[in-house]
Tab-separated table of C-alpha atoms and ligand atoms in Angstrom:
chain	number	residue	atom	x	y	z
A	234	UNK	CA	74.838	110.422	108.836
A	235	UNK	CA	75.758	110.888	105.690
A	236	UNK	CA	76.289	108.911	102.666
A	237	UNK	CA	74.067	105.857	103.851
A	238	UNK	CA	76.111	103.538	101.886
A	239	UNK	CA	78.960	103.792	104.161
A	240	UNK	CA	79.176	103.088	107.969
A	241	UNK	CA	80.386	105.115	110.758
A	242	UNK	CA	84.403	104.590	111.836
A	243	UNK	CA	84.599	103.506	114.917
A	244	UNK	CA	89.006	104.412	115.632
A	245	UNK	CA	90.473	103.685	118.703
A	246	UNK	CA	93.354	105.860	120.083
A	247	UNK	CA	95.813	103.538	122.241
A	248	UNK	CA	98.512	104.812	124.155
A	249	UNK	CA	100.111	105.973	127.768
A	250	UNK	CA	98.860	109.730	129.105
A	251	UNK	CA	101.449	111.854	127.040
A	252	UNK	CA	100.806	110.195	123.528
A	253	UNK	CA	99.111	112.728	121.916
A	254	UNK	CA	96.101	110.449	122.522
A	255	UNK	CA	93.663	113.960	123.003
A	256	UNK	CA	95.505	116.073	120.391
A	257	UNK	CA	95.132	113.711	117.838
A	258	UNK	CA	91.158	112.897	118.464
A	259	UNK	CA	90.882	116.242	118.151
A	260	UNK	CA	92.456	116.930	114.880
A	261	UNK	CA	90.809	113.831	113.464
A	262	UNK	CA	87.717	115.537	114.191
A	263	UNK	CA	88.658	118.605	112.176
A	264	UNK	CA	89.666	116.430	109.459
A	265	UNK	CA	87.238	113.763	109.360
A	266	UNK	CA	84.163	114.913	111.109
A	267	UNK	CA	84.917	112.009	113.904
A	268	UNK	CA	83.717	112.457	117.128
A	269	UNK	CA	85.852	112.971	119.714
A	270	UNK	CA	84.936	110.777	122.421
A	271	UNK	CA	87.037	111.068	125.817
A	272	UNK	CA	86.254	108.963	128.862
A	273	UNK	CA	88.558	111.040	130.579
A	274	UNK	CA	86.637	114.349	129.718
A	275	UNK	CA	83.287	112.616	130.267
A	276	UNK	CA	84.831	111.678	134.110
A	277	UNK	CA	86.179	114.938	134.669
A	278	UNK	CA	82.784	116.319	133.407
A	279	UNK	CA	81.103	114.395	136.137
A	280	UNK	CA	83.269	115.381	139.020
A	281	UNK	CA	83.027	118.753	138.400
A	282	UNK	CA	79.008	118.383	138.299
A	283	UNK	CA	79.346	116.160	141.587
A	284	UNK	CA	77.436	113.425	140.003
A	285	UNK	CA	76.908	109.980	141.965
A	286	UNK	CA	79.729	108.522	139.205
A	287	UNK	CA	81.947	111.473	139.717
A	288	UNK	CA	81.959	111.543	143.483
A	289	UNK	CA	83.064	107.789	143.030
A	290	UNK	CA	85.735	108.018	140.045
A	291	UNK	CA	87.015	111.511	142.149
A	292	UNK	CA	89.834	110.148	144.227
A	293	UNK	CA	90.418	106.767	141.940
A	294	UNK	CA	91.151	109.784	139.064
A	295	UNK	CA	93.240	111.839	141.642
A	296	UNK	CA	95.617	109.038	142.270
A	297	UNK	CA	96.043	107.970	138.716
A	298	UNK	CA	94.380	104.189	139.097
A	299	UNK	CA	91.542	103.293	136.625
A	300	UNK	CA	87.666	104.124	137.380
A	301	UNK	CA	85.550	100.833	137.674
A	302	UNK	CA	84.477	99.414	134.235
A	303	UNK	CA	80.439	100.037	135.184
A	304	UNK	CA	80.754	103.752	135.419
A	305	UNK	CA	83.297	103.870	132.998
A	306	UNK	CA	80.651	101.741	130.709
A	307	UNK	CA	77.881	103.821	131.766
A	308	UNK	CA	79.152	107.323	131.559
A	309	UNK	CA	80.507	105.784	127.500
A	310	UNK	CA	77.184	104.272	126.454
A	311	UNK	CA	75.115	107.520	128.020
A	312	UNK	CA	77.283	109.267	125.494
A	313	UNK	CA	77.075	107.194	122.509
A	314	UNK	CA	73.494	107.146	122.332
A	315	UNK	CA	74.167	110.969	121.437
A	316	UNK	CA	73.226	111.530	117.862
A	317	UNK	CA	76.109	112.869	116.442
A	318	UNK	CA	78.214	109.940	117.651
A	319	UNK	CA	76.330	108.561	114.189
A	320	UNK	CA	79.342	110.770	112.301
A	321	UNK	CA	82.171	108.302	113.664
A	322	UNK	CA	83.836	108.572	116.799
A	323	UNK	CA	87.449	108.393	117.692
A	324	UNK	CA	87.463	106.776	120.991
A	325	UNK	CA	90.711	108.458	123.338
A	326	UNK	CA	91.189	106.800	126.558
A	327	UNK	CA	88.787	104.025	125.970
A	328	UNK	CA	88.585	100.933	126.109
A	329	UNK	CA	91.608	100.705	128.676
A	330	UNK	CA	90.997	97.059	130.264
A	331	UNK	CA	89.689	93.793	128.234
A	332	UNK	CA	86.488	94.142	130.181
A	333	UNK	CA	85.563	97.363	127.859
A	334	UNK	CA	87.244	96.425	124.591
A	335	UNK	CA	84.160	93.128	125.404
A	336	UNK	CA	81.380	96.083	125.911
A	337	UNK	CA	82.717	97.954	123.272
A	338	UNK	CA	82.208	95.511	120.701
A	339	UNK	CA	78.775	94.030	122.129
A	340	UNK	CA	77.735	97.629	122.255
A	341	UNK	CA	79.181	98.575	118.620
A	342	UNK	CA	77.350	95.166	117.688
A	343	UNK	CA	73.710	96.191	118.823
A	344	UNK	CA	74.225	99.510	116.008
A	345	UNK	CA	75.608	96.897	113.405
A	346	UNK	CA	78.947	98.256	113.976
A	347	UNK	CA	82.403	97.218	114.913
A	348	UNK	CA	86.031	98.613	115.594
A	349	UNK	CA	87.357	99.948	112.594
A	350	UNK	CA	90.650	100.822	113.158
A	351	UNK	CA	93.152	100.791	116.593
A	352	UNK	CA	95.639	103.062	116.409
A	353	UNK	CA	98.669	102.468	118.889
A	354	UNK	CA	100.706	105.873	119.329
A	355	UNK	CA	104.030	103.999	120.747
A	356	UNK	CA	105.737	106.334	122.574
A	357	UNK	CA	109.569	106.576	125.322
A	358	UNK	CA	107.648	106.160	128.762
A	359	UNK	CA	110.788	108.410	130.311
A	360	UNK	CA	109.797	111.014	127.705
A	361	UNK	CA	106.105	110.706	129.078
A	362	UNK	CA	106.687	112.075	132.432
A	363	UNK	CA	107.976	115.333	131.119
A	364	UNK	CA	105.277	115.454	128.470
A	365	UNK	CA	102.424	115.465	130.851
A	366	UNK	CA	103.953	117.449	133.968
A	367	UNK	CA	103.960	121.038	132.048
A	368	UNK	CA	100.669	120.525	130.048
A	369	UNK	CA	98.122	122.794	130.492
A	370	UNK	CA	94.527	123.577	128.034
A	371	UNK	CA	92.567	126.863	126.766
A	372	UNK	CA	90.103	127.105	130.001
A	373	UNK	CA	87.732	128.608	126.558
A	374	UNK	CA	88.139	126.389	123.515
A	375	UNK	CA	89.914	123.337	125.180
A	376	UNK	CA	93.465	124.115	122.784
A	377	UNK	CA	96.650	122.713	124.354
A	378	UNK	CA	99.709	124.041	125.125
A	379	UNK	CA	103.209	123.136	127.114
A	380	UNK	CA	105.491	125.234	129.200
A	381	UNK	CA	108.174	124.271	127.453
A	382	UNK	CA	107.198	122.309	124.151
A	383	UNK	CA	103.901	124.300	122.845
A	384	UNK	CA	103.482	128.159	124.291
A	385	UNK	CA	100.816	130.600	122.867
A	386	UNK	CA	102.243	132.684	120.302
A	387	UNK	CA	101.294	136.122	122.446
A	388	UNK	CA	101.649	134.769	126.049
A	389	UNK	CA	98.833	134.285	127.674
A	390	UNK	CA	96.607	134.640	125.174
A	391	UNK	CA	95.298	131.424	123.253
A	392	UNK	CA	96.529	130.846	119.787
A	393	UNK	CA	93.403	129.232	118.139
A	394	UNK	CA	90.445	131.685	120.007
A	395	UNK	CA	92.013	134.646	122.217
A	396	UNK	CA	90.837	133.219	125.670
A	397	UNK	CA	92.924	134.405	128.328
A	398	UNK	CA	92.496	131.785	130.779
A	399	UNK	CA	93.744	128.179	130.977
A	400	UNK	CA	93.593	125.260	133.121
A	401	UNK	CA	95.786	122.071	134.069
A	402	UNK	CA	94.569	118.784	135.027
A	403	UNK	CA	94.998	117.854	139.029
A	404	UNK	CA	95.980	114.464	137.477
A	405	UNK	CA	99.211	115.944	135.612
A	406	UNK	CA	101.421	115.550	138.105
A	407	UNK	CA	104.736	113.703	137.524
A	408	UNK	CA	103.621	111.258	140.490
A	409	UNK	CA	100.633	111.020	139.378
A	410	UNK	CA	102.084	110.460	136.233
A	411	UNK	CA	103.997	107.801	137.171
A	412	UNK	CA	101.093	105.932	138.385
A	413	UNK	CA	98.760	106.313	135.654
A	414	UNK	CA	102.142	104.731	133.175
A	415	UNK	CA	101.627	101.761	135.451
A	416	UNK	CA	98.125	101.350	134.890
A	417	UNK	CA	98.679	101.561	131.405
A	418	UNK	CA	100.729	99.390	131.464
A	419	UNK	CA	99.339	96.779	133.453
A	420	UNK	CA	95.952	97.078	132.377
A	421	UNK	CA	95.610	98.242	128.688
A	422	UNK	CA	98.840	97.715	126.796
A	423	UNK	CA	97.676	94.048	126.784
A	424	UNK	CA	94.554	95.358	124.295
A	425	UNK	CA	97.196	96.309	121.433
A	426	UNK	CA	97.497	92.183	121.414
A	427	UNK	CA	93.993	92.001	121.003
A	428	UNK	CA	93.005	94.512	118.228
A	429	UNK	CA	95.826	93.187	116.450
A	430	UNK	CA	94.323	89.826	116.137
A	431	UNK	CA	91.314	91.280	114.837
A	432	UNK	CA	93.310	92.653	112.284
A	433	UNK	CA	92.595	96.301	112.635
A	434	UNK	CA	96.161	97.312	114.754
A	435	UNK	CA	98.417	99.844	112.957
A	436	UNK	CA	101.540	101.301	115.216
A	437	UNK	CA	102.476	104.716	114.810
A	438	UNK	CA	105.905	106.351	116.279
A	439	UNK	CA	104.102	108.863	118.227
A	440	UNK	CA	107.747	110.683	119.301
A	441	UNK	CA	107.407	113.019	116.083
A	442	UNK	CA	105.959	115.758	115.704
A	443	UNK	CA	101.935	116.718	115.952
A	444	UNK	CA	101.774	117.612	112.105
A	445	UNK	CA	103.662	113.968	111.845
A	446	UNK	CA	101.711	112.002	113.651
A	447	UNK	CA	98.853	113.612	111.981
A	448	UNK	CA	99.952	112.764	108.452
A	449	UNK	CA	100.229	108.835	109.629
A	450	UNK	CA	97.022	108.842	111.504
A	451	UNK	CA	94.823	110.747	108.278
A	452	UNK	CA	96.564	107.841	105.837
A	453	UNK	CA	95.829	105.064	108.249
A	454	UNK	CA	91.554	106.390	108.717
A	455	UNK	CA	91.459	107.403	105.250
A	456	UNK	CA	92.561	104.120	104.228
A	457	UNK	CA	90.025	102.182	106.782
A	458	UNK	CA	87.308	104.211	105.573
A	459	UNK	CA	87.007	102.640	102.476
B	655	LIG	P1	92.621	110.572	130.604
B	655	LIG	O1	91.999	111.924	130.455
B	655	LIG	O2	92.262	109.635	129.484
B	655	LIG	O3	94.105	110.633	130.847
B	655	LIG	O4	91.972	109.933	131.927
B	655	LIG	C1	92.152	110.524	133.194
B	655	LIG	C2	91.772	109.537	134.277
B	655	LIG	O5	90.391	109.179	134.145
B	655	LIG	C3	92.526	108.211	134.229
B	655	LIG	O6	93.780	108.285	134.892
B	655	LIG	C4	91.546	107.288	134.936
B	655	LIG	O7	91.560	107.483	136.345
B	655	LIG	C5	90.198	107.795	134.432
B	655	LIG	N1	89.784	107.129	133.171
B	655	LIG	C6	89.617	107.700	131.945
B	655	LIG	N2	89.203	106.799	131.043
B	655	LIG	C7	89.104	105.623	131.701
B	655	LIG	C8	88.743	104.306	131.312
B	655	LIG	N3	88.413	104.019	130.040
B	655	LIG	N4	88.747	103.341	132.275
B	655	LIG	C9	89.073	103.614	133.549
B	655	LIG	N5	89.457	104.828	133.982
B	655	LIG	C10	89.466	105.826	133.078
């Protein structure tokens, strides 16, 4: 890590699928050196390698209900005892019930951390739908794009490293969709309540633009990082 003196951020990206929860964790790591840490890449990582936890999170994921908090908990703390996670991490898609915002802190506790800063990208649930339903990532360098918000500049070629294949999630469905609003909603809206009597809750209109959002989210970290 460096500069001793200071502690790693620990930022927490809250907010439905369609938020900009991903796009923003991974400009924060361009600006900030912050990890990007995605329990939703880490699942769909372990499906795709058929582990035990990904043969069990497989058809949970595919109907847009939350994996179980141990494999979610596992499959996170497997990944922060990574070194680089010692940079700062933004967490994006975790914690999603109060079970893990619990482990999170007893685990950021153990390292003589805590939450730094949770971020709440509010968003129009209708807009959310359309949002997610034409989304689709560089199969290369992981860059998204949207059918009809965000194409390549040449098509079919990716803006940020030529790659000329891409993928889209089974999950981004707008039924799918639908279902994983309600869990959302249900399960981890209540956690904005929570971080926001710790004290560390900002709310950002996520319904601008990604340059936007970006400017709010680099004041709000910058400012945290103190
Ligand atoms: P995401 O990529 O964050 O949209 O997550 C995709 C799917 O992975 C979700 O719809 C859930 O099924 C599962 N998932 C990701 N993160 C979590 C989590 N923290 N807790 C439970 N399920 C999760």
């Amino acid at each position: 890590m460096a500069g001793a003196q200071t502690k790693p951020a620990v930022v927490i990206l809250l907010g439905p699928p369609g938020a900009g929860k991903g796009t923003q964790a991974r400009i924060l790591e361009e600006d900030f050196g912050l990890v990007q840490l995605s329990t939703g890449d880490l699942l769909r990582a372990a499906v795709a390698a058929g582990t035990p936890a990904g043969q069990a999170a497989r058809a949970v994921m595919e109907s847009g209900g939350l994996v179980s908090d141990d494999i979610v908990l596992a499959i996170l703390k497997d990944r922060m005892a990574q070194p680089d996670t010692a940079r700062g991490i933004t967490l994006d898609g975790f914690p999603r019930t109060a079970v893990q915002a619990e482990a999170l802190d007893a685990l950021l506790a153990e390292a003589g951390l805590k939450v730094t800063s949770a971020i709440s990208l509010e968003v129009d649930d209708a807009a959310m739908v359309d949002r997610v339903a034409g989304r689709y990532t560089c199969a290369g360098c992981g860059e998204g794009y949207h059918d009809r918000f965000k194409q390549p500049a040449v098509a079919g070629t990716c803006d940020k490293c030529g790659g000329t294949a891409f993928k889209r999630r089974a999950d981004d469905n707008a039924e799918t969709v639908r279902a994983r609003l309600d869990a959302y909603h249900a399960q981890t809206a209540p956690l904005i309540a929570y971080y926001e009597g710790r004290g560390v809750l900002d709310r950002v209109d996520a319904m601008g633009s990604i340059a936007q959002i970006r400017q709010a989210l680099s004041a709000i970290v910058a400012g945290a990082a103190v």
